[in-house]
Coordinates of C-alpha atoms in Angstrom, one line a residue:
M1 CA 108.1 98.5 77.6
P2 CA 105.3 100.8 76.4
S3 CA 105.1 104.2 77.8
V4 CA 101.9 105.0 79.7
D5 CA 101.1 108.5 80.7
S6 CA 98.4 109.3 83.3
S7 CA 97.1 112.9 83.6
S8 CA 96.2 112.8 87.3
A9 CA 99.2 114.7 88.5
A10 CA 101.6 117.1 87.0
P11 CA 104.9 115.7 85.6
D12 CA 108.2 116.4 87.4
V13 CA 109.2 118.9 84.7
P14 CA 106.2 120.7 83.2
D15 CA 106.4 121.0 79.4
L16 CA 104.4 124.2 79.1
A17 CA 105.2 124.7 75.5
A18 CA 103.4 121.5 74.6
G19 CA 100.5 121.8 77.1
P20 CA 97.0 121.9 75.6
D21 CA 96.1 125.1 77.6
V22 CA 99.1 127.1 76.3
P23 CA 98.4 128.9 73.0
S24 CA 101.2 128.8 70.4
V25 CA 101.9 129.9 66.9
P26 CA 104.0 128.0 64.3
L27 CA 107.3 129.7 63.7
S28 CA 106.5 129.6 59.9
V29 CA 103.7 132.1 60.5
L30 CA 106.1 134.7 61.8
L31 CA 108.6 134.0 59.1
A32 CA 105.8 134.5 56.5
D33 CA 104.7 137.9 57.8
P34 CA 106.0 140.4 55.3
T35 CA 105.8 143.3 57.7
L36 CA 108.4 141.7 60.0
G37 CA 111.0 140.7 57.4
L38 CA 112.3 137.8 59.6
R39 CA 114.6 135.3 58.0
Q40 CA 115.9 132.0 59.3
I41 CA 119.6 131.7 58.8
A42 CA 120.5 128.7 61.0
G43 CA 119.1 125.7 62.8
P44 CA 116.6 123.0 61.9
R45 CA 113.8 124.0 59.5
E46 CA 111.1 122.2 61.4
D47 CA 108.0 124.3 62.2
R48 CA 108.4 124.7 65.9
P49 CA 105.6 126.2 68.0
V50 CA 106.2 129.5 69.7
S51 CA 104.3 129.9 72.9
T52 CA 105.6 133.3 73.9
T53 CA 108.2 136.0 73.0
G54 CA 110.8 137.6 75.2
V55 CA 113.6 140.1 75.0
T56 CA 116.8 139.5 76.9
E57 CA 120.3 141.0 77.1
L58 CA 121.5 138.7 79.8
E59 CA 124.5 136.5 79.2
D60 CA 122.6 133.5 80.8
P61 CA 118.8 134.0 80.4
T62 CA 118.0 130.3 81.0
P63 CA 116.8 130.7 84.7
Y64 CA 113.9 132.8 83.3
L65 CA 112.9 130.4 80.5
I66 CA 110.1 127.8 80.6
G67 CA 110.4 126.5 77.1
G68 CA 108.8 127.4 73.8
E69 CA 110.0 131.0 73.7
L70 CA 111.1 133.1 70.7
L71 CA 114.0 134.8 72.5
L72 CA 115.0 138.2 71.0
T73 CA 118.3 139.8 71.6
A74 CA 120.4 142.7 70.0
G75 CA 123.6 140.8 70.9
V76 CA 124.7 143.0 73.9
P77 CA 125.5 139.9 76.1
L78 CA 127.1 137.9 73.2
P79 CA 130.6 136.7 74.3
K80 CA 133.6 137.8 72.3
T81 CA 135.1 134.3 71.7
A82 CA 133.7 131.4 69.6
E83 CA 133.8 129.1 72.6
G84 CA 131.7 131.6 74.6
I85 CA 129.2 132.1 71.8
D86 CA 128.9 128.3 71.5
A87 CA 128.2 127.9 75.2
Y88 CA 125.6 130.8 75.0
A89 CA 123.7 129.1 72.2
G90 CA 123.9 125.7 73.9
R91 CA 122.4 127.0 77.1
I92 CA 119.4 128.5 75.3
A93 CA 118.9 125.4 73.2
R94 CA 118.9 123.1 76.3
A95 CA 116.5 125.4 78.1
G96 CA 113.9 124.5 75.4
A97 CA 113.6 127.8 73.6
S98 CA 111.9 127.5 70.2
A99 CA 114.1 130.0 68.4
L100 CA 116.6 132.8 68.9
G101 CA 116.0 136.1 67.1
F102 CA 119.0 138.3 66.6
G103 CA 118.3 142.0 65.9
L104 CA 120.7 144.1 63.8
V105 CA 122.0 147.5 65.0
P106 CA 122.9 149.2 67.1
V107 CA 125.4 146.6 68.3
Y108 CA 126.0 144.4 65.2
D109 CA 125.6 145.2 61.5
E110 CA 125.2 141.5 60.7
V111 CA 124.7 138.2 62.6
P112 CA 128.1 136.9 63.8
A113 CA 129.1 133.8 61.8
A114 CA 130.2 132.0 65.0
L115 CA 126.6 132.3 66.3
V116 CA 125.2 130.9 63.0
E117 CA 127.6 127.9 63.4
S118 CA 126.7 127.4 67.0
C119 CA 123.0 127.4 66.4
D120 CA 123.4 124.9 63.6
R121 CA 125.4 122.7 66.0
H122 CA 122.9 122.8 68.8
G123 CA 119.7 122.6 66.7
L124 CA 118.5 126.1 67.7
P125 CA 116.6 128.0 64.9
L126 CA 118.2 131.4 64.5
L127 CA 116.2 134.3 63.0
R128 CA 117.7 137.5 61.5
V129 CA 115.7 140.5 62.6
P130 CA 116.3 143.3 60.2
D131 CA 117.0 146.9 61.1
G132 CA 113.7 148.7 61.3
T133 CA 111.7 145.8 62.8
P134 CA 111.2 146.6 66.6
F135 CA 111.1 143.6 68.9
V136 CA 107.7 144.8 70.1
A137 CA 106.4 144.4 66.6
V138 CA 107.5 140.7 66.6
S139 CA 105.8 140.2 70.0
R140 CA 102.6 141.9 68.8
A141 CA 102.5 139.8 65.7
A142 CA 103.0 136.6 67.6
H143 CA 100.3 137.5 70.1
A144 CA 97.9 138.4 67.4
A145 CA 98.6 135.0 65.7
M146 CA 98.1 133.2 68.9
T147 CA 94.8 134.9 69.6
E148 CA 93.5 134.1 66.1
S149 CA 94.6 130.5 66.6
R150 CA 92.8 130.3 69.9
Y151 CA 89.6 131.7 68.4
R152 CA 89.9 129.3 65.5
D153 CA 90.2 126.4 67.9
L154 CA 87.2 127.6 70.0
R155 CA 85.1 127.8 66.8
R156 CA 86.1 124.2 66.0
I157 CA 85.3 123.1 69.5
S158 CA 81.9 124.9 69.4
R159 CA 80.9 123.2 66.1
A160 CA 82.0 119.8 67.4
Q161 CA 80.1 120.3 70.6
G162 CA 76.9 121.1 68.7
A163 CA 77.3 118.0 66.6
L164 CA 77.9 115.8 69.7
V165 CA 74.9 117.2 71.5
T166 CA 72.7 116.7 68.4
A167 CA 73.9 113.1 68.3
A168 CA 73.2 112.6 72.0
V169 CA 69.5 113.3 71.6
R170 CA 69.1 110.6 68.9
A171 CA 67.4 107.3 69.6
D172 CA 70.7 105.5 69.2
A173 CA 72.5 108.0 71.3
L174 CA 75.6 106.0 72.4
R175 CA 76.4 104.9 68.9
S176 CA 75.6 108.3 67.4
V177 CA 77.9 110.1 69.9
L178 CA 80.8 107.7 69.2
N179 CA 80.3 107.9 65.5
R180 CA 80.4 111.7 65.6
L181 CA 83.5 111.6 67.9
A182 CA 85.2 109.2 65.5
V183 CA 84.7 111.6 62.6
Q184 CA 86.0 114.6 64.7
L185 CA 89.1 112.7 65.8
D186 CA 89.6 110.7 62.6
A187 CA 90.0 107.7 64.8
W188 CA 88.5 104.5 66.1
T189 CA 86.4 105.2 69.2
V190 CA 85.0 102.7 71.7
L191 CA 83.1 102.8 74.9
L192 CA 84.8 100.4 77.4
D193 CA 83.4 99.1 80.7
P194 CA 85.7 99.1 83.8
A195 CA 87.1 95.6 82.8
G196 CA 88.1 96.9 79.4
N197 CA 85.3 95.1 77.5
E198 CA 84.0 96.8 74.4
L199 CA 80.4 98.1 74.7
V200 CA 79.9 100.2 71.5
A201 CA 82.5 101.2 68.9
A202 CA 82.6 103.4 65.8
G203 CA 85.1 104.2 63.1
A204 CA 87.5 102.1 61.1
R205 CA 88.6 99.3 63.5
P206 CA 92.4 98.8 63.8
G207 CA 94.2 95.5 63.9
P208 CA 93.5 93.2 66.8
A209 CA 96.7 94.2 68.7
A210 CA 95.6 97.8 69.3
P211 CA 92.2 97.0 70.9
E212 CA 93.9 94.5 73.2
R213 CA 96.5 97.0 74.1
L214 CA 93.8 99.6 74.7
R215 CA 92.0 97.2 77.1
A216 CA 95.3 96.7 79.0
V217 CA 95.6 100.5 79.4
M218 CA 92.0 100.7 80.6
V219 CA 92.5 98.0 83.3
R220 CA 95.8 99.6 84.4
T221 CA 94.2 103.0 84.6
I222 CA 91.3 101.7 86.7
A223 CA 93.7 100.0 89.1
Q224 CA 95.7 103.2 89.5
S225 CA 92.4 105.1 90.0
R226 CA 91.4 102.8 92.8
A227 CA 94.8 103.1 94.4
G228 CA 95.0 106.9 93.9
G229 CA 91.6 107.6 95.2
S230 CA 92.4 105.8 98.5
G231 CA 95.1 108.3 99.5
R232 CA 94.2 111.6 101.1
G233 CA 94.9 114.5 98.8
R234 CA 95.8 112.2 95.9
L235 CA 94.0 112.5 92.5
A236 CA 92.9 109.4 90.7
P237 CA 94.0 109.3 87.0
T238 CA 91.3 110.1 84.5
T239 CA 93.3 109.7 81.3
A240 CA 96.1 107.5 80.1
A241 CA 98.0 107.1 76.9
D242 CA 100.1 104.4 75.1
H243 CA 101.8 104.0 71.8
H244 CA 101.8 100.9 69.7
D245 CA 103.0 100.2 66.2
G246 CA 102.7 103.9 65.1
L247 CA 99.3 104.3 66.7
H248 CA 98.3 106.6 69.6
L249 CA 96.1 105.0 72.2
T250 CA 94.2 107.0 74.8
V251 CA 91.7 106.2 77.5
H252 CA 89.4 108.9 79.0
A253 CA 87.5 107.8 82.1
L254 CA 83.9 109.1 82.1
P255 CA 83.0 111.5 85.0
G256 CA 80.4 111.0 87.5
A257 CA 80.8 107.3 88.6
E258 CA 78.3 106.6 91.4
G259 CA 79.1 105.1 94.8
G260 CA 82.8 105.0 94.2
A261 CA 82.4 102.5 91.4
A262 CA 85.0 102.3 88.7
P263 CA 83.9 104.3 85.7
P264 CA 83.5 103.3 82.1
A265 CA 85.8 105.1 79.6
I266 CA 86.2 106.3 76.0
G267 CA 89.0 104.5 74.2
V268 CA 90.6 106.2 71.1
V269 CA 93.0 104.7 68.6
A270 CA 94.4 107.2 66.1
A271 CA 97.3 107.5 63.7
T272 CA 98.3 110.9 65.1
A273 CA 98.8 112.3 68.6
P274 CA 95.6 114.2 69.8
T275 CA 95.6 118.0 69.6
A276 CA 94.4 120.4 72.2
V277 CA 91.2 120.8 70.3
Q278 CA 90.7 117.0 70.1
H279 CA 91.2 116.8 73.9
S280 CA 88.5 119.3 74.4
V281 CA 86.1 117.6 72.0
T282 CA 86.7 114.2 73.7
A283 CA 86.0 115.9 77.1
V284 CA 82.6 117.0 75.8
A285 CA 81.9 113.5 74.5
A286 CA 82.9 112.1 77.9
V287 CA 80.3 114.3 79.7
L288 CA 77.5 113.2 77.3
L289 CA 78.4 109.5 77.5
S290 CA 78.5 109.8 81.2
L291 CA 74.9 111.0 81.2
L292 CA 73.9 108.4 78.6
T293 CA 75.4 105.4 80.5
S294 CA 74.3 106.3 84.0
P295 CA 71.9 103.7 85.5
R296 CA 69.2 106.4 85.9
H297 CA 69.3 107.3 82.2
A298 CA 69.7 103.9 80.6
L299 CA 67.3 102.0 83.0
G300 CA 64.6 104.5 83.4
G301 CA 65.3 105.1 87.1
D302 CA 63.9 102.5 89.6
S303 CA 64.8 99.1 88.1
D304 CA 62.5 97.3 90.6
S305 CA 59.5 99.3 89.3
S306 CA 60.5 98.6 85.8
A307 CA 60.7 94.9 86.5
A308 CA 57.3 94.9 88.2
L309 CA 55.9 96.7 85.2
V310 CA 57.4 94.1 82.8
R311 CA 55.9 91.3 84.8
L312 CA 52.5 93.0 84.8
M313 CA 52.7 93.4 81.0
L314 CA 53.5 89.7 80.6
G315 CA 50.5 88.8 82.8
E316 CA 46.8 89.0 82.1
S317 CA 46.0 92.7 81.5
P318 CA 49.0 94.4 79.8
Q319 CA 46.7 96.7 77.8
E320 CA 45.9 98.7 80.9
V321 CA 49.5 99.9 81.3
A322 CA 50.8 99.7 77.7
A323 CA 49.7 103.2 76.8
L324 CA 52.1 104.6 79.5
L325 CA 55.1 102.8 77.9
L326 CA 54.5 102.3 74.2
P327 CA 55.7 105.2 71.9
A328 CA 52.7 107.0 70.4
A329 CA 53.6 106.3 66.7
P330 CA 51.8 104.6 63.8
G331 CA 52.8 100.9 63.7
A332 CA 54.4 100.9 67.1
G333 CA 54.6 97.6 68.9
W334 CA 56.8 95.4 71.1
V335 CA 59.6 92.9 70.8
V336 CA 60.1 90.6 73.8
V337 CA 63.7 89.6 74.6
R338 CA 64.9 86.8 76.7
G339 CA 68.5 86.6 77.7
R340 CA 70.9 84.6 79.8
L341 CA 74.3 85.5 81.1
G342 CA 75.9 82.3 80.0
R343 CA 79.5 83.3 79.0
P344 CA 81.5 84.6 82.0
R345 CA 83.4 87.8 81.1
S346 CA 87.1 88.2 81.7
G347 CA 88.5 90.9 84.0
P348 CA 87.9 92.1 87.5
A349 CA 84.1 92.6 87.0
A350 CA 83.5 89.0 85.7
G351 CA 81.4 86.5 87.5
A352 CA 77.8 85.6 88.3
G353 CA 77.0 89.1 89.6
A354 CA 78.3 90.8 86.4
G355 CA 74.8 91.4 85.1
R356 CA 73.9 93.5 88.2
D357 CA 76.8 95.9 87.6
P358 CA 75.0 99.3 87.0
V359 CA 77.2 100.2 84.0
Q360 CA 76.8 96.7 82.5
L361 CA 73.0 96.8 82.9
A362 CA 72.9 100.3 81.5
A363 CA 74.9 99.2 78.5
L364 CA 72.6 96.2 78.0
G365 CA 69.6 98.5 78.0
T366 CA 71.4 100.7 75.5
A367 CA 72.3 97.8 73.3
L368 CA 68.7 96.6 73.3
G369 CA 67.3 100.1 73.0
T370 CA 65.0 99.9 76.0
P371 CA 64.8 100.8 79.7
Y372 CA 62.3 98.0 80.4
L373 CA 64.5 95.3 81.8
D374 CA 63.7 92.7 84.4
L375 CA 66.8 91.0 85.8
R376 CA 66.2 87.6 87.5
G377 CA 69.6 86.3 88.6
R378 CA 71.4 85.3 85.4
D379 CA 68.3 85.7 83.3
V380 CA 66.9 88.9 81.8
Y381 CA 63.5 89.7 80.4
A382 CA 63.0 92.9 78.3
L383 CA 60.4 94.7 76.4
V384 CA 61.7 96.6 73.4
P385 CA 59.2 99.2 72.0
T386 CA 59.4 99.4 68.2
T387 CA 58.6 102.1 65.8
P388 CA 59.1 102.1 62.0
G389 CA 62.5 103.3 60.9
A390 CA 64.0 103.1 64.4
P391 CA 67.6 101.7 64.7
A392 CA 67.9 98.0 65.4
A393 CA 69.1 96.4 68.6
D394 CA 72.7 95.4 68.8
P395 CA 73.0 91.7 69.9
A396 CA 76.7 91.7 69.3
A397 CA 77.2 94.5 71.9
A398 CA 75.1 92.5 74.3
H399 CA 77.1 89.4 73.6
R400 CA 80.3 91.2 74.4
L401 CA 78.8 91.7 77.8
G402 CA 78.2 88.0 78.2
W403 CA 74.5 87.8 77.2
T404 CA 72.9 85.3 74.8
L405 CA 69.6 86.6 73.6
G406 CA 66.3 85.4 72.0
F407 CA 64.1 87.9 70.1
S408 CA 60.4 87.5 69.4
A409 CA 58.7 88.8 66.3
P410 CA 57.2 92.3 66.5
S411 CA 54.0 92.0 68.5
A412 CA 50.9 94.0 69.5
T413 CA 50.3 94.5 73.2
A414 CA 47.5 92.0 73.2
D415 CA 49.9 89.3 71.9
L416 CA 52.8 89.7 74.3
A417 CA 52.2 86.3 75.9
V418 CA 52.7 84.7 72.5
A419 CA 55.8 86.8 71.9
A420 CA 57.2 85.8 75.2
N421 CA 57.0 82.1 74.1
Q422 CA 58.7 83.0 70.8
A423 CA 61.6 84.7 72.7
E424 CA 62.0 81.8 75.0
R425 CA 62.3 79.4 72.1
A426 CA 64.6 81.7 70.2
L427 CA 66.9 81.9 73.3
R428 CA 67.0 78.1 73.6
H429 CA 67.9 77.8 70.0
A430 CA 70.7 80.4 70.4
L431 CA 72.1 78.6 73.4
A432 CA 72.0 75.3 71.6
A433 CA 73.6 76.6 68.5
G434 CA 76.3 78.6 70.3
V435 CA 75.3 81.9 68.6
P436 CA 75.0 85.3 70.2
A437 CA 71.2 85.6 69.4
G438 CA 68.2 83.9 67.9
R439 CA 65.2 85.4 66.3
H440 CA 61.7 84.0 65.9
R441 CA 61.8 84.8 62.2
D442 CA 64.4 86.0 59.9
Q443 CA 63.7 89.7 59.4
D444 CA 65.2 93.0 60.4
L445 CA 63.7 94.3 63.7
S446 CA 63.6 98.0 64.6
V447 CA 63.6 99.4 68.1
H448 CA 63.1 102.8 69.6
S449 CA 65.3 103.9 72.5
L450 CA 63.5 105.9 75.1
V451 CA 65.1 108.6 77.3
P452 CA 62.9 108.8 80.4
A453 CA 62.1 112.5 80.9
A454 CA 61.4 111.9 84.6
D455 CA 64.9 110.7 85.3
A456 CA 66.5 113.5 83.3
T457 CA 64.4 116.1 85.2
A458 CA 65.3 114.6 88.5
L459 CA 69.0 114.8 87.6
A460 CA 68.6 118.4 86.6
R461 CA 66.7 119.3 89.8
A462 CA 69.4 117.6 91.9
R463 CA 72.1 119.5 90.1
F464 CA 70.6 122.9 90.9
A465 CA 69.2 122.0 94.3
A466 CA 71.9 124.1 96.1
L467 CA 70.4 127.2 94.6
A468 CA 67.0 126.7 96.2
G469 CA 67.8 128.6 99.4
A470 CA 69.7 131.4 97.7
P471 CA 68.7 134.9 98.9
S472 CA 67.6 137.7 96.6
P473 CA 67.4 137.6 93.5
G474 CA 66.5 134.0 94.2
Y475 CA 66.5 130.5 92.5
H476 CA 64.7 131.4 89.2
V477 CA 66.7 134.6 88.6
L478 CA 70.0 132.8 89.2
L479 CA 69.0 130.0 86.8
E480 CA 68.0 132.5 84.1
T481 CA 71.3 134.4 84.6
L482 CA 73.3 131.1 84.3
R483 CA 71.3 130.0 81.2
S484 CA 71.9 133.3 79.4
W485 CA 75.6 133.4 80.4
L486 CA 76.1 129.9 79.0
A487 CA 74.2 130.7 75.9
H488 CA 76.4 133.7 75.3
H489 CA 79.6 131.6 75.8
G490 CA 80.5 133.3 79.0
S491 CA 80.5 136.9 77.7
W492 CA 79.7 139.3 80.4
D493 CA 78.7 142.1 78.1
R494 CA 76.4 140.1 75.9
T495 CA 74.8 138.5 78.9
A496 CA 74.3 141.9 80.6
T497 CA 72.7 143.2 77.4
A498 CA 70.4 140.2 77.1
L499 CA 69.2 140.5 80.7
D500 CA 69.3 144.3 80.8
L501 CA 71.7 144.3 83.7
H502 CA 75.1 145.9 84.5
R503 CA 78.0 143.6 83.6
N504 CA 79.1 143.7 87.3
T505 CA 75.7 142.4 88.4
V506 CA 76.2 139.5 86.0
R507 CA 79.7 138.8 87.4
Q508 CA 78.3 138.9 90.9
R509 CA 75.5 136.5 90.1
I510 CA 77.7 134.0 88.3
G511 CA 80.2 134.1 91.1
R512 CA 77.4 133.4 93.6
I513 CA 76.2 130.4 91.5
A514 CA 79.7 129.0 91.3
E515 CA 80.0 129.3 95.1
L516 CA 76.6 127.7 95.8
L517 CA 77.1 124.8 93.3
D518 CA 80.8 124.4 94.3
L519 CA 81.8 124.2 90.7
D520 CA 84.5 125.8 88.4
L521 CA 82.4 127.5 85.8
H522 CA 85.5 128.2 83.7
D523 CA 85.8 124.4 83.1
P524 CA 84.2 123.5 79.7
D525 CA 83.2 120.1 81.0
V526 CA 81.3 121.8 83.8
R527 CA 79.6 124.2 81.5
M528 CA 78.6 121.4 79.1
E529 CA 77.0 119.4 82.0
L530 CA 75.1 122.4 83.3
W531 CA 73.8 123.3 79.9
F532 CA 72.6 119.8 79.4
A533 CA 70.9 119.8 82.8
L534 CA 69.2 123.1 82.2
R535 CA 67.4 121.7 79.2
W536 CA 65.7 119.2 81.4
L537 CA 64.4 121.4 84.1
P538 CA 60.6 121.7 84.4
G539 CA 59.2 124.0 81.8
E540 CA 62.1 123.5 79.4
R541 CA 60.7 120.4 77.5
P542 CA 57.4 119.9 75.6
A543 CA 54.4 119.1 77.7
G544 CA 54.3 115.6 76.3
E545 CA 57.7 114.9 77.8
S546 CA 56.9 116.3 81.3
P547 CA 57.7 113.9 84.2
G548 CA 55.2 111.7 85.8
P549 CA 54.3 111.4 89.5
S550 CA 57.5 109.5 90.3
A551 CA 59.8 112.4 89.4
T552 CA 62.0 113.8 92.2
P553 CA 60.2 116.8 93.8
P554 CA 61.6 120.3 93.2
P555 CA 64.0 121.9 95.7
P556 CA 62.4 123.3 98.8
D557 CA 60.6 126.6 98.3
V558 CA 60.9 126.4 94.5
E559 CA 57.7 126.1 92.5
P560 CA 57.6 123.5 89.8
G561 CA 58.1 124.9 86.3

């Protein structure tokens, strides 16, 4: 049976040495430090991680060990018999210590041979600590190496985060984010709907067994999520892992599912187990993809208004409203798309109502590169704005959702009625031929994916609405403090310098913000979401991207930016 691991609850026996939040240093780093003079004289030569150091002169230190320690001793508690020494080494090895360091003088002039033999027998690395090397020097070197490793990891996470955010503002945002994530993880990445169906994928695709196994993990995780969420005080699983044929499969549910709906997820198939850095990078990607796949983002807000607008533009006077929708670019035009949900999808979300699922409809809008969708039962009508050089629509992604599509040729606004007929005929041809999509003429079409500024602004306003009634220094000052603090990576001193404040004032304000928003600002996922939202507050985007009259009004007593 495959092993599946969900991260919703702590395991019975915590493996702190292997946890992603526990810094560690490879044993080889300490052995290579010439100032310490350490030498391994027994035990396996594998490069074990050391998460902490400790000094003990107890005969049985195991009640105080949590695993991953470099345990240092001068041999005071060492039994006098070979049997006793063997039991001593066995207890430490079974407790999960990474290594045992034996210091010479004042008790022993050399490491006892019986201890060397016992450590070899129990698989416990044994280090010879020479005379003149204080135990505190070993601890200090280990701590310095751990700190440098953590800073190095944070720099990698920061660079990856910047690359992902840059990808998220591209026209083909979903595909760009997954492509960047695939590069960062050296893996195949895929966006899965709650039924385990592929929406968008990137990277080198593995054999067919791995994606199918990944889908099973996704379905099982969603089932556990629904069961877990129904119990008071129980946490629904957000990640799960499996192993198949030497590959590591992980599923990461996206945060922020609306109305209790099952969330989509990121699936990852890699040749190696994910590291702590890769877990953090995937968490950043999950926040971005959660925003990009939300119904408000992908559909442009009110789907009924979008549908009414599409029908207007297919009527008698589309030119009157086209200027509000068509990108202002040379050569911009429209492609009309007709689709039918003709192939039932497998899984719990399948059926005639699958097209109305918010995540599915959002994914369809993303696949077509447009928020302008008009769903009529099992039929969809869409207007895809086009600009030269924009990425093409992805009919294969839409077909995986169950849609068969017909595309018109690129058309000017005045000719949309003609293009609608072309799309209708192309759809009929595709249905008859049993192919995913038909086109009016054989040529590459380009689309431009719109990110509605009004919806992003409404989301940002809602996120910070709890700050509206804050007492002095008030809404705007608190926002500016938060923005500066995030920009300076949570540094109190640099934020205080930037705002010309005392660092205690900064701490007080950030604490007040965390309390009002009811968020853990030490969580990198939360920081990423807030930073993304801050960029869409009024006054933070160019004037041409400012929201229209339908935008959500600002919080009470807060002037629009």
